[in-house]
Coordinates of C-alpha atoms (C1' of nucleotides) in Angstrom, one line a residue:
Chain A
M8 CA -52.9 -63.7 -37.4
S9 CA -53.9 -66.5 -39.1
K10 CA -51.4 -68.8 -37.2
E11 CA -52.6 -67.6 -34.1
I12 CA -56.1 -68.6 -34.9
T13 CA -55.4 -72.2 -36.5
S14 CA -53.6 -72.9 -33.1
R15 CA -56.3 -71.6 -31.3
E16 CA -59.1 -73.1 -33.5
K17 CA -59.1 -76.5 -31.6
D18 CA -59.8 -74.5 -28.1
Y19 CA -61.8 -71.9 -29.3
S20 CA -64.7 -72.9 -27.8
Q21 CA -63.0 -72.7 -24.4
W22 CA -61.3 -69.6 -25.4
Y23 CA -64.5 -68.1 -26.1
N24 CA -66.3 -69.4 -22.7
D25 CA -63.2 -68.3 -20.7
I26 CA -63.3 -64.7 -22.0
I27 CA -67.0 -64.4 -21.2
L28 CA -66.5 -65.9 -17.8
K29 CA -63.6 -63.9 -16.7
A30 CA -64.6 -60.9 -18.2
G31 CA -67.7 -61.1 -16.1
L32 CA -70.0 -61.1 -18.8
A33 CA -72.2 -63.9 -18.1
D34 CA -72.4 -67.4 -16.0
Y35 CA -73.7 -70.5 -16.4
S36 CA -77.2 -71.1 -14.5
A37 CA -78.5 -73.9 -12.7
V38 CA -81.2 -74.5 -15.6
R39 CA -79.6 -76.5 -18.5
G40 CA -79.2 -74.1 -21.7
C41 CA -80.2 -71.2 -19.7
M42 CA -77.2 -68.4 -18.9
I43 CA -77.2 -65.7 -16.3
I44 CA -76.1 -62.0 -17.8
K45 CA -74.1 -60.5 -15.0
P46 CA -74.3 -56.8 -14.1
Y47 CA -71.4 -56.0 -16.6
G48 CA -72.4 -58.0 -19.4
F49 CA -76.3 -56.5 -19.0
A50 CA -74.6 -53.1 -18.8
L51 CA -73.3 -53.7 -22.1
W52 CA -76.3 -55.2 -23.5
E53 CA -78.3 -52.0 -22.2
K54 CA -75.8 -49.6 -24.4
M55 CA -76.8 -51.8 -27.2
R56 CA -80.3 -51.7 -26.9
D57 CA -80.5 -47.9 -26.1
Q58 CA -78.6 -47.0 -29.3
L59 CA -80.7 -49.7 -31.2
D60 CA -84.0 -48.5 -29.3
K61 CA -83.2 -45.0 -30.3
R62 CA -82.8 -45.7 -34.3
F63 CA -86.3 -47.6 -34.0
K64 CA -87.9 -44.6 -32.6
E65 CA -86.1 -42.3 -35.5
T66 CA -87.4 -44.7 -38.0
G67 CA -90.7 -44.2 -36.6
H68 CA -91.3 -47.2 -34.7
Q69 CA -93.3 -47.5 -31.0
N70 CA -92.4 -50.2 -28.5
A71 CA -95.2 -52.2 -27.1
Y72 CA -95.2 -55.4 -25.4
F73 CA -97.3 -58.7 -25.9
P74 CA -97.8 -61.7 -23.8
L75 CA -95.1 -64.3 -23.2
F76 CA -97.6 -67.4 -23.9
I77 CA -99.0 -68.3 -27.1
P78 CA -102.0 -70.4 -27.3
K79 CA -101.0 -73.5 -29.5
S80 CA -103.6 -73.3 -31.9
F81 CA -102.1 -69.7 -33.1
L82 CA -98.7 -71.2 -33.7
S83 CA -100.1 -73.6 -36.0
K84 CA -102.0 -71.1 -37.9
E85 CA -99.3 -70.3 -40.7
A86 CA -97.8 -73.9 -42.1
A87 CA -94.3 -73.2 -42.4
H88 CA -94.0 -71.0 -39.2
V89 CA -95.4 -73.9 -37.1
E90 CA -93.0 -76.4 -39.4
G91 CA -90.0 -74.3 -38.3
F92 CA -90.6 -73.9 -35.0
A93 CA -92.6 -76.9 -33.8
K94 CA -89.4 -79.0 -32.8
E95 CA -88.2 -76.3 -30.3
C96 CA -91.2 -74.9 -28.0
A97 CA -91.4 -75.2 -24.2
V98 CA -94.7 -75.9 -23.4
V99 CA -97.2 -75.1 -20.4
T100 CA -99.4 -77.7 -19.7
H101 CA -100.6 -77.1 -15.9
Y102 CA -101.2 -73.9 -13.8
R103 CA -101.0 -75.4 -10.3
L104 CA -98.7 -77.5 -7.8
K105 CA -99.8 -79.2 -4.8
N106 CA -98.1 -81.2 -2.0
D107 CA -97.6 -84.8 -3.0
P108 CA -100.1 -86.9 -1.0
D109 CA -97.3 -89.7 -0.8
G110 CA -95.0 -87.2 0.7
N111 CA -93.0 -86.8 -2.4
G112 CA -92.6 -83.0 -1.8
I113 CA -94.4 -81.1 -4.3
I114 CA -96.1 -82.4 -7.3
V115 CA -98.0 -81.3 -10.2
D116 CA -101.5 -80.8 -9.7
P117 CA -103.3 -83.2 -12.1
E118 CA -106.4 -81.5 -11.7
A119 CA -105.0 -78.3 -12.9
K120 CA -104.6 -79.3 -16.9
L121 CA -105.0 -76.3 -19.0
E122 CA -107.6 -77.0 -21.5
E123 CA -105.4 -75.6 -24.3
E124 CA -101.8 -75.8 -23.7
L125 CA -99.6 -72.6 -24.1
I126 CA -96.5 -72.2 -25.8
I127 CA -93.9 -70.3 -24.6
R128 CA -93.0 -67.8 -27.0
P129 CA -90.3 -68.7 -29.7
T130 CA -90.8 -65.7 -31.6
S131 CA -93.9 -63.5 -31.4
E132 CA -95.6 -63.2 -35.0
T133 CA -98.7 -65.4 -33.9
I134 CA -99.4 -63.6 -31.0
I135 CA -98.9 -60.1 -32.6
W136 CA -100.9 -61.1 -35.8
N137 CA -103.9 -62.1 -33.9
T138 CA -103.8 -58.8 -32.3
Y139 CA -103.0 -56.9 -35.4
K140 CA -106.4 -58.2 -36.9
T141 CA -108.3 -56.3 -34.0
W142 CA -106.2 -53.1 -34.6
I143 CA -106.2 -52.9 -38.5
Q144 CA -109.4 -52.2 -40.6
S145 CA -108.5 -48.9 -42.7
Y146 CA -105.5 -48.1 -44.5
R147 CA -105.6 -45.1 -42.1
D148 CA -104.5 -47.7 -39.7
L149 CA -101.3 -48.3 -41.8
P150 CA -98.1 -48.9 -41.5
L151 CA -98.2 -50.3 -38.0
L152 CA -95.0 -49.8 -36.9
I153 CA -94.1 -51.8 -33.6
N154 CA -91.3 -53.2 -32.0
Q155 CA -90.9 -55.2 -28.6
W156 CA -88.1 -55.9 -26.3
A157 CA -88.8 -59.2 -24.9
N158 CA -87.4 -62.6 -23.9
V159 CA -88.0 -65.7 -25.8
V160 CA -87.2 -69.5 -25.4
R161 CA -86.3 -72.0 -28.1
W162 CA -85.3 -75.3 -26.9
E163 CA -82.2 -76.1 -28.7
M164 CA -80.3 -79.2 -28.7
R165 CA -77.0 -77.7 -28.0
T166 CA -76.4 -74.2 -26.4
R167 CA -73.3 -71.6 -26.0
L168 CA -72.8 -68.8 -24.1
F169 CA -74.8 -65.6 -26.0
L170 CA -75.0 -67.5 -29.2
R171 CA -77.6 -70.1 -28.5
T172 CA -78.9 -70.1 -25.4
T173 CA -82.6 -71.9 -24.2
E174 CA -83.7 -68.1 -23.3
F175 CA -82.8 -65.3 -24.6
L176 CA -83.2 -61.6 -25.1
W177 CA -84.0 -59.8 -28.3
Q178 CA -86.0 -57.2 -29.9
E179 CA -88.6 -58.2 -32.5
G180 CA -89.8 -55.5 -34.7
H181 CA -93.6 -56.3 -36.6
T182 CA -94.8 -54.1 -39.1
A183 CA -98.1 -54.4 -41.3
H184 CA -97.8 -51.9 -44.3
A185 CA -100.6 -51.1 -47.3
T186 CA -98.4 -52.3 -50.1
S187 CA -95.9 -54.9 -50.8
Q188 CA -93.4 -52.5 -51.9
E189 CA -93.7 -50.4 -48.8
A190 CA -93.1 -53.4 -46.5
I191 CA -89.9 -54.2 -48.8
D192 CA -88.6 -50.7 -48.3
E193 CA -89.3 -51.3 -44.5
T194 CA -87.3 -54.9 -44.6
I195 CA -84.6 -53.1 -46.5
Q196 CA -84.6 -50.3 -44.1
M197 CA -84.2 -52.3 -41.0
L198 CA -81.5 -54.3 -42.6
N199 CA -79.7 -51.3 -43.1
V200 CA -80.1 -50.1 -39.5
Y201 CA -78.7 -53.3 -38.1
A202 CA -75.9 -53.1 -40.5
E203 CA -75.1 -49.8 -39.5
F204 CA -75.3 -50.5 -35.9
A205 CA -72.6 -53.3 -36.3
E206 CA -70.2 -51.4 -38.2
D207 CA -70.3 -48.1 -36.7
W208 CA -71.0 -49.2 -33.1
M209 CA -70.0 -52.7 -32.8
A210 CA -67.2 -51.9 -35.0
M211 CA -67.7 -55.5 -36.7
P212 CA -68.0 -55.3 -40.6
V213 CA -71.1 -57.1 -41.9
V214 CA -72.1 -58.6 -45.4
K215 CA -75.9 -57.4 -46.1
G216 CA -77.7 -60.1 -48.4
V217 CA -80.6 -62.5 -48.8
K218 CA -81.0 -65.9 -47.6
S219 CA -81.2 -68.7 -49.8
I220 CA -84.5 -70.7 -49.6
N221 CA -83.0 -73.3 -47.2
E222 CA -81.9 -70.7 -44.8
R223 CA -85.0 -68.5 -44.9
F224 CA -87.2 -68.0 -41.8
A225 CA -90.3 -70.0 -41.1
G226 CA -93.1 -68.2 -42.5
A227 CA -91.3 -65.5 -44.6
V228 CA -90.9 -64.6 -48.2
D229 CA -87.6 -63.5 -48.2
T230 CA -85.3 -63.2 -45.2
Y231 CA -82.7 -60.6 -45.4
C232 CA -79.5 -61.0 -43.1
I233 CA -76.2 -59.6 -42.0
E234 CA -73.5 -61.8 -41.6
A235 CA -70.1 -61.3 -39.7
L236 CA -67.1 -63.3 -39.7
M237 CA -65.5 -64.4 -36.6
Q238 CA -61.9 -64.8 -35.8
D239 CA -61.8 -68.3 -36.1
G240 CA -63.3 -68.3 -39.8
K241 CA -66.6 -69.2 -39.2
A242 CA -69.7 -66.8 -40.1
L243 CA -72.1 -65.8 -37.8
Q244 CA -75.7 -64.3 -38.5
A245 CA -75.9 -61.2 -36.6
G246 CA -79.5 -60.3 -37.2
T247 CA -82.2 -60.7 -39.7
S248 CA -84.9 -58.5 -41.3
H249 CA -88.1 -60.5 -42.8
F250 CA -90.4 -59.7 -45.8
L251 CA -93.5 -61.7 -45.0
G252 CA -95.4 -60.8 -47.6
Q253 CA -99.2 -61.6 -47.1
N254 CA -98.4 -64.9 -45.4
F255 CA -99.5 -64.0 -41.8
A256 CA -102.1 -61.4 -42.7
K257 CA -103.8 -64.6 -44.5
A258 CA -103.1 -66.7 -41.5
F259 CA -104.9 -64.5 -39.3
D260 CA -107.3 -62.9 -41.6
V261 CA -105.7 -59.0 -41.4
K262 CA -107.5 -57.2 -43.8
F263 CA -107.9 -53.5 -44.6
S264 CA -110.0 -51.1 -46.7
D265 CA -107.9 -49.1 -49.1
K266 CA -109.0 -45.5 -50.6
E267 CA -111.0 -47.2 -53.2
N268 CA -113.1 -49.2 -50.5
K269 CA -111.0 -52.5 -51.8
L270 CA -110.5 -55.1 -49.4
D271 CA -106.7 -56.4 -49.2
Y272 CA -104.5 -58.3 -47.0
V273 CA -101.8 -56.4 -45.2
W274 CA -98.3 -57.0 -46.0
A275 CA -95.7 -57.4 -43.3
T276 CA -92.2 -57.5 -42.1
S277 CA -90.4 -58.7 -39.1
W278 CA -87.0 -58.2 -37.9
G279 CA -84.8 -59.0 -34.7
V280 CA -81.3 -58.7 -33.1
S281 CA -80.7 -60.7 -30.1
T282 CA -78.0 -60.9 -27.3
R283 CA -76.4 -63.1 -29.7
L284 CA -74.6 -59.5 -30.8
I285 CA -72.7 -59.9 -27.5
G286 CA -71.2 -63.3 -28.7
A287 CA -70.1 -61.6 -32.0
L288 CA -68.7 -58.8 -30.4
V289 CA -66.7 -61.3 -28.2
M290 CA -65.5 -63.3 -31.0
A291 CA -65.2 -60.4 -33.4
H292 CA -62.5 -58.7 -31.2
S293 CA -60.9 -60.4 -28.2
D294 CA -57.5 -61.4 -27.8
D295 CA -55.7 -64.1 -25.5
D296 CA -55.8 -61.5 -22.9
G297 CA -59.7 -61.5 -22.9
L298 CA -62.3 -59.1 -24.2
V299 CA -61.6 -55.8 -26.3
L300 CA -64.7 -53.9 -26.5
P301 CA -65.1 -50.9 -29.2
P302 CA -65.4 -47.6 -26.8
K303 CA -69.0 -46.4 -28.1
L304 CA -70.5 -49.5 -26.5
A305 CA -67.7 -49.9 -23.5
P306 CA -69.6 -49.7 -20.2
I307 CA -66.5 -48.4 -18.9
Q308 CA -64.5 -46.3 -21.4
V309 CA -61.6 -45.2 -19.2
V310 CA -60.5 -46.5 -16.1
I311 CA -57.9 -45.0 -13.9
I312 CA -55.8 -46.8 -11.5
P313 CA -54.3 -44.7 -8.7
I314 CA -50.6 -45.7 -7.6
Y315 CA -49.1 -44.3 -4.0
K316 CA -47.5 -45.0 -1.1
G317 CA -49.2 -43.6 2.1
D318 CA -52.3 -41.6 2.5
E319 CA -50.6 -38.7 1.3
Q320 CA -49.8 -39.5 -1.8
K321 CA -53.3 -41.0 -2.2
K322 CA -54.8 -37.7 -1.6
M323 CA -52.6 -36.0 -4.0
V324 CA -53.8 -38.6 -6.7
D325 CA -57.2 -38.3 -5.4
E326 CA -57.2 -34.3 -6.4
K327 CA -55.6 -34.9 -9.7
V328 CA -57.8 -37.7 -10.6
A329 CA -61.1 -35.5 -9.5
K330 CA -60.2 -33.0 -12.1
I331 CA -59.8 -35.6 -14.9
V332 CA -62.9 -37.7 -13.9
E333 CA -64.9 -34.1 -14.3
D334 CA -63.3 -33.5 -17.4
C335 CA -64.4 -36.6 -19.0
K336 CA -67.8 -36.6 -17.7
S337 CA -68.4 -33.2 -19.3
L338 CA -67.3 -35.0 -22.7
N339 CA -69.6 -37.8 -21.8
I340 CA -66.5 -40.2 -21.6
S341 CA -67.6 -42.9 -19.3
V342 CA -64.9 -43.1 -16.7
K343 CA -64.4 -45.4 -13.6
Y344 CA -61.9 -44.5 -10.8
D345 CA -60.8 -47.7 -9.2
D346 CA -59.4 -46.7 -5.8
D347 CA -60.0 -49.9 -4.3
D348 CA -57.1 -50.2 -1.6
S349 CA -57.8 -54.0 -1.4
R350 CA -56.2 -54.8 -5.0
R351 CA -52.7 -53.9 -6.1
P352 CA -52.3 -52.2 -9.3
G353 CA -51.0 -55.3 -11.4
W354 CA -54.0 -56.9 -10.2
K355 CA -56.6 -54.2 -11.6
F356 CA -54.5 -53.9 -14.8
A357 CA -54.9 -57.8 -15.8
E358 CA -58.4 -57.5 -14.3
Y359 CA -59.5 -54.4 -16.9
E360 CA -57.7 -55.9 -19.6
M361 CA -60.0 -59.1 -19.2
K362 CA -63.2 -56.8 -18.9
G363 CA -61.6 -55.1 -22.4
V364 CA -62.0 -51.5 -21.0
P365 CA -60.7 -49.5 -23.9
I366 CA -58.4 -46.9 -21.9
R367 CA -56.6 -47.4 -18.9
I368 CA -54.7 -44.7 -17.0
A369 CA -52.1 -45.2 -14.2
I370 CA -51.2 -42.4 -12.4
G371 CA -48.8 -41.7 -9.5
A372 CA -47.0 -39.2 -7.6
R373 CA -44.1 -39.5 -10.1
D374 CA -46.7 -38.5 -12.8
I375 CA -48.0 -35.8 -11.0
E376 CA -44.7 -34.3 -10.5
Q377 CA -44.1 -34.0 -14.3
N378 CA -47.8 -33.3 -15.0
V379 CA -48.6 -36.4 -17.0
A380 CA -50.1 -39.9 -16.8
E381 CA -49.5 -43.4 -18.1
V382 CA -52.3 -43.9 -20.8
A383 CA -52.8 -47.6 -22.1
R384 CA -55.0 -48.4 -25.1
R385 CA -56.7 -52.1 -24.8
D386 CA -56.9 -52.5 -28.6
N387 CA -53.0 -52.7 -29.3
K388 CA -51.9 -52.7 -25.7
T389 CA -49.4 -49.8 -26.6
K390 CA -48.7 -47.2 -23.5
E391 CA -47.8 -43.7 -23.9
T392 CA -47.2 -40.8 -21.5
M393 CA -49.6 -38.0 -21.9
S394 CA -49.6 -34.6 -20.2
L395 CA -52.7 -33.8 -17.8
D396 CA -53.4 -30.6 -19.6
G397 CA -56.2 -31.1 -22.1
L398 CA -56.3 -35.1 -21.0
A399 CA -59.9 -35.4 -21.6
D400 CA -59.5 -33.8 -25.1
A401 CA -56.8 -36.2 -26.0
L402 CA -58.8 -39.3 -24.5
N403 CA -62.0 -38.3 -26.5
H404 CA -59.6 -38.3 -29.7
L405 CA -57.8 -42.0 -28.2
L406 CA -61.5 -43.4 -28.1
N407 CA -62.3 -42.8 -31.7
D408 CA -58.8 -44.1 -32.6
I409 CA -59.4 -47.2 -30.9
Q410 CA -63.2 -47.6 -32.4
E411 CA -61.6 -47.0 -35.8
N412 CA -58.7 -49.2 -35.4
I413 CA -61.1 -52.2 -34.5
Y414 CA -63.0 -51.7 -36.9
N415 CA -60.2 -51.7 -39.9
R416 CA -58.6 -54.6 -37.8
A417 CA -62.0 -56.5 -38.3
A418 CA -62.4 -55.3 -41.8
Q419 CA -59.1 -56.5 -43.0
F420 CA -59.3 -59.9 -41.4
R421 CA -62.7 -60.0 -42.9
N422 CA -61.7 -58.7 -46.5
E423 CA -58.7 -61.2 -46.4
H424 CA -61.0 -64.3 -45.8
I425 CA -63.7 -63.7 -48.8
T426 CA -62.1 -66.2 -51.4
K427 CA -63.5 -67.2 -54.4
A428 CA -63.6 -70.4 -55.4
D429 CA -64.2 -71.9 -59.1
T430 CA -63.6 -75.4 -58.8
W431 CA -64.8 -78.1 -56.3
E432 CA -61.4 -78.9 -55.3
D433 CA -60.6 -75.6 -54.3
F434 CA -63.9 -75.0 -52.7
V435 CA -63.4 -77.8 -50.1
Q436 CA -59.7 -76.9 -49.8
L437 CA -60.3 -73.3 -48.9
L438 CA -63.1 -74.3 -46.6
D439 CA -60.5 -76.6 -44.5
E440 CA -57.4 -74.7 -44.5
K441 CA -58.5 -70.8 -44.7
C442 CA -61.9 -70.8 -43.6
G443 CA -64.0 -67.6 -43.9
F444 CA -66.3 -66.9 -46.7
I445 CA -65.9 -68.5 -49.9
S446 CA -67.6 -66.8 -53.1
A447 CA -68.8 -69.4 -55.6
H448 CA -71.2 -70.2 -57.9
W449 CA -74.2 -72.1 -57.3
D450 CA -77.2 -73.6 -59.7
G451 CA -79.8 -71.7 -57.2
T452 CA -81.4 -75.0 -56.2
P453 CA -82.2 -76.1 -52.7
E454 CA -81.0 -79.6 -53.3
T455 CA -77.4 -78.3 -54.4
E456 CA -77.1 -76.5 -51.3
D457 CA -78.4 -79.4 -49.3
K458 CA -75.6 -81.5 -50.8
I459 CA -72.9 -79.2 -50.4
K460 CA -74.2 -78.8 -46.8
E461 CA -73.9 -82.4 -46.3
L462 CA -70.5 -82.9 -48.2
T463 CA -68.8 -80.0 -46.3
K464 CA -71.2 -78.3 -43.4
A465 CA -71.0 -75.0 -45.1
T466 CA -74.3 -73.1 -45.9
I467 CA -74.9 -70.3 -48.0
R468 CA -74.6 -67.2 -45.6
C469 CA -76.4 -65.2 -48.3
I470 CA -76.4 -63.6 -51.7
P471 CA -74.8 -60.2 -51.3
L472 CA -77.3 -57.7 -51.9
D473 CA -74.1 -55.5 -53.9
N474 CA -73.5 -58.8 -55.8
Q475 CA -72.0 -58.1 -59.4
K476 CA -73.9 -60.3 -62.1
E477 CA -71.1 -63.1 -63.3
E478 CA -71.7 -65.9 -65.5
G479 CA -70.5 -68.9 -64.4
K480 CA -71.0 -72.6 -63.3
C481 CA -72.1 -74.2 -60.2
I482 CA -69.5 -75.3 -58.3
L483 CA -71.0 -78.9 -57.5
T484 CA -73.2 -79.5 -60.3
G485 CA -71.5 -77.3 -63.2
N486 CA -75.1 -75.9 -63.9
P487 CA -75.1 -72.5 -65.5
S488 CA -75.3 -69.7 -62.7
G489 CA -75.8 -66.2 -63.0
E490 CA -74.1 -64.8 -59.7
R491 CA -71.5 -65.8 -57.0
V492 CA -73.0 -66.4 -53.4
L493 CA -71.3 -66.7 -49.9
F494 CA -70.6 -69.9 -48.6
A495 CA -69.3 -70.6 -45.0
R496 CA -69.3 -72.7 -42.0
A497 CA -71.1 -71.0 -39.7
Y498 CA -72.5 -70.6 -35.8
Chain B
rC24 C1' -80.8 -88.1 -28.9
rG25 C1' -75.6 -90.6 -30.6
rG26 C1' -69.9 -90.4 -29.3
rG27 C1' -66.1 -88.5 -25.9
rG28 C1' -64.5 -86.4 -21.1
rC29 C1' -65.7 -85.1 -16.5
rG30 C1' -68.2 -84.8 -11.3
rU31 C1' -63.5 -84.3 -4.4
rA32 C1' -64.1 -76.6 0.0
rG33 C1' -66.6 -70.6 -3.4
rC34 C1' -62.7 -72.2 -8.2
rG35 C1' -59.2 -75.2 -10.2
rU36 C1' -57.0 -80.3 -8.7
rA37 C1' -54.0 -84.9 -6.3
rG38 C1' -55.4 -89.2 -4.3
rC39 C1' -59.2 -94.1 -7.5
rC40 C1' -56.1 -98.7 -11.4
rC41 C1' -54.0 -101.8 -6.4
rG42 C1' -60.1 -100.2 -0.5
rG43 C1' -56.9 -99.0 5.7
rU44 C1' -55.5 -93.5 10.8
rU45 C1' -57.1 -86.7 10.8
rA46 C1' -58.5 -86.6 1.9
rU47 C1' -53.6 -83.5 -1.1
rC48 C1' -52.3 -78.9 -3.1
rG49 C1' -53.0 -73.8 -5.5
rC50 C1' -56.0 -69.9 -5.8
rG51 C1' -59.9 -67.3 -3.5
rC52 C1' -61.8 -66.1 1.7
rC53 C1' -61.0 -64.2 7.2
rA54 C1' -57.2 -61.6 10.8
rC55 C1' -52.7 -59.4 11.6
rA56 C1' -48.2 -56.8 9.7
rU57 C1' -44.9 -55.4 5.9
rU58 C1' -46.4 -53.8 0.9
rU59 C1' -48.7 -50.9 -3.7
rG60 C1' -45.6 -48.3 -11.6
rG61 C1' -47.9 -55.7 -14.6
rG62 C1' -52.4 -60.7 -11.0
rA63 C1' -47.5 -58.8 -3.6
rU64 C1' -45.2 -61.3 0.7
rG65 C1' -45.1 -63.6 5.6
rU66 C1' -47.5 -65.6 10.0
rG67 C1' -52.2 -67.5 11.9
rG68 C1' -57.1 -69.2 10.5
rA69 C1' -62.0 -70.8 8.9
rG70 C1' -64.2 -73.9 5.1
rG71 C1' -65.6 -80.9 2.9
rU72 C1' -72.8 -84.8 2.8
rC73 C1' -65.7 -86.7 -2.0
rG74 C1' -72.7 -85.2 -7.5
rC75 C1' -76.9 -89.0 -5.5
rA76 C1' -78.7 -93.7 -4.3
rA77 C1' -78.2 -98.9 -3.1
rG78 C1' -74.9 -102.8 -3.0
rU79 C1' -69.7 -105.8 -1.4
rU80 C1' -66.9 -105.1 3.1
rC81 C1' -64.6 -105.3 9.7
rG82 C1' -63.5 -100.6 6.6
rA83 C1' -65.3 -97.2 0.4
rA84 C1' -63.3 -90.8 -2.4
rU85 C1' -61.4 -95.7 -4.3
rC86 C1' -64.8 -101.8 -6.0
rU87 C1' -70.0 -103.1 -8.4
rU88 C1' -74.9 -101.4 -10.0
rG89 C1' -78.5 -97.6 -10.7
rC90 C1' -79.4 -92.6 -11.3
rC91 C1' -78.2 -87.5 -11.9
rG92 C1' -75.7 -83.2 -13.8
rC93 C1' -72.0 -80.4 -16.6
rC94 C1' -68.3 -79.5 -20.5
rC95 C1' -67.0 -80.6 -25.5
rC96 C1' -67.9 -83.2 -30.6
rG97 C1' -72.5 -84.1 -34.0
rA98 C1' -77.9 -83.7 -35.5
rC99 C1' -81.2 -78.8 -34.7
rC100 C1' -80.9 -73.4 -34.7
rA101 C1' -80.7 -66.5 -34.1

RNA sequence: CGGGGCGUAGCGUAGCCCGGUUAUCGCGCCACAUUUGGGAUGUGGAGGUCGCAAGUUCGAAUCUUGCCGCCCCGACCA
């Protein structure tokens, strides 16, 4: 596998883009850095969204929606926050266009300048905390557990389909609590929701951890994250959950009276995952034939392709398939019968492979005579002949198998690519030749992390939550260290 | 914002260095026929401001200048 990856590494970007375009997930747009999510890609996002949303509600959260526009002054109320986002904000300065008096088409009407510019939200902490100020007076108003599904805009220099687009879709949870501990518990709880979703639904193993100061969210006290490993050996931050302390409460003056009538600032969290998860999915499982989707998230789990000569055979196949479709639906298997006559079977086989459909069934007169169908699985490209009796049940098992198999495959790859390094030479060599996560000692200072980044482009992805304490010496400075941290080159 | 590559039909391209009839080829599209178990075949057909603008020239896809856009690599970042 790693050989394949090495040969692929050079063209990895091209490979990644091809898979997305050919699977029909997304398209480039007319607007620089933005992306069009096509129906198939959006169906996938909806499946992810629905499952996450369900979990948010099970953990007591409610959805709400806040404005797209943020007054410029809001953003500057929390110092670290504005510092972190200032360089990538889109700004609305005018509210009207008019015909150019010189006949050059339409121009911005200089008369229509806004008194205060509006920022298109790069994230919603500020506008939400400005609102929370009016919602929270008493401990009875707490905890306040709100999530929003929204689009945000970050004007990045360089973009990449799904991984980093100028506008992207995400969810952002924003909660307020009476105590520090309660907020920390919430932060960890949501991190666990993300980790379980990544592993159980996306079949993508992740490392749960906490970020170093350098990688911390702008305005957070602590940033927790899930880190995944892509097939080219680079790490990807797949989700974050922030303990914000009282930073935003202080910036927006959000105080509450506790049971003893003492006034205090509330404690906050925020957490989010984005359409970046789709990019993660692509890079975690795909192969050279296209996308490979985990059955639990695949918009189409089973595709059935008829093979026939003439109307008579078609009718016969239709009848058999109708029964299979009905049985599948009763088991909640999402099934598509593609009897489009304008495409030949071979074309369809290739098409659905590129789309990552987990199971493909081919059925023709020959099979029906023997009461069987050809069942092909996408994950390992094997085919077997299965009886039509009890087929839906068998498919159900097969879907579970595939889900498990692609998780195990990704987990094996990930585990093989967490390597310990104890000397600087090993560290550099591992980064260049093996890639993946490097577990190494670090003296705990931002300066050392910066230096390592400068020398190797590797950053500390996280300090794993389940870390073993271990005495050692920093890989760069030789200063004492109490535990290993995970380094990697990252997206 | 720096470095590299590119812009010719819906997509992918040849032609450009060395200017010259009607701009090449493949895929896709339309029609008909034969086909259908791994991206079918034949015949016929439609489709072009050669990225934009200016210049040189009898003549520009081709040469010159300016501009615009896209992709990749850096810095930035989820």
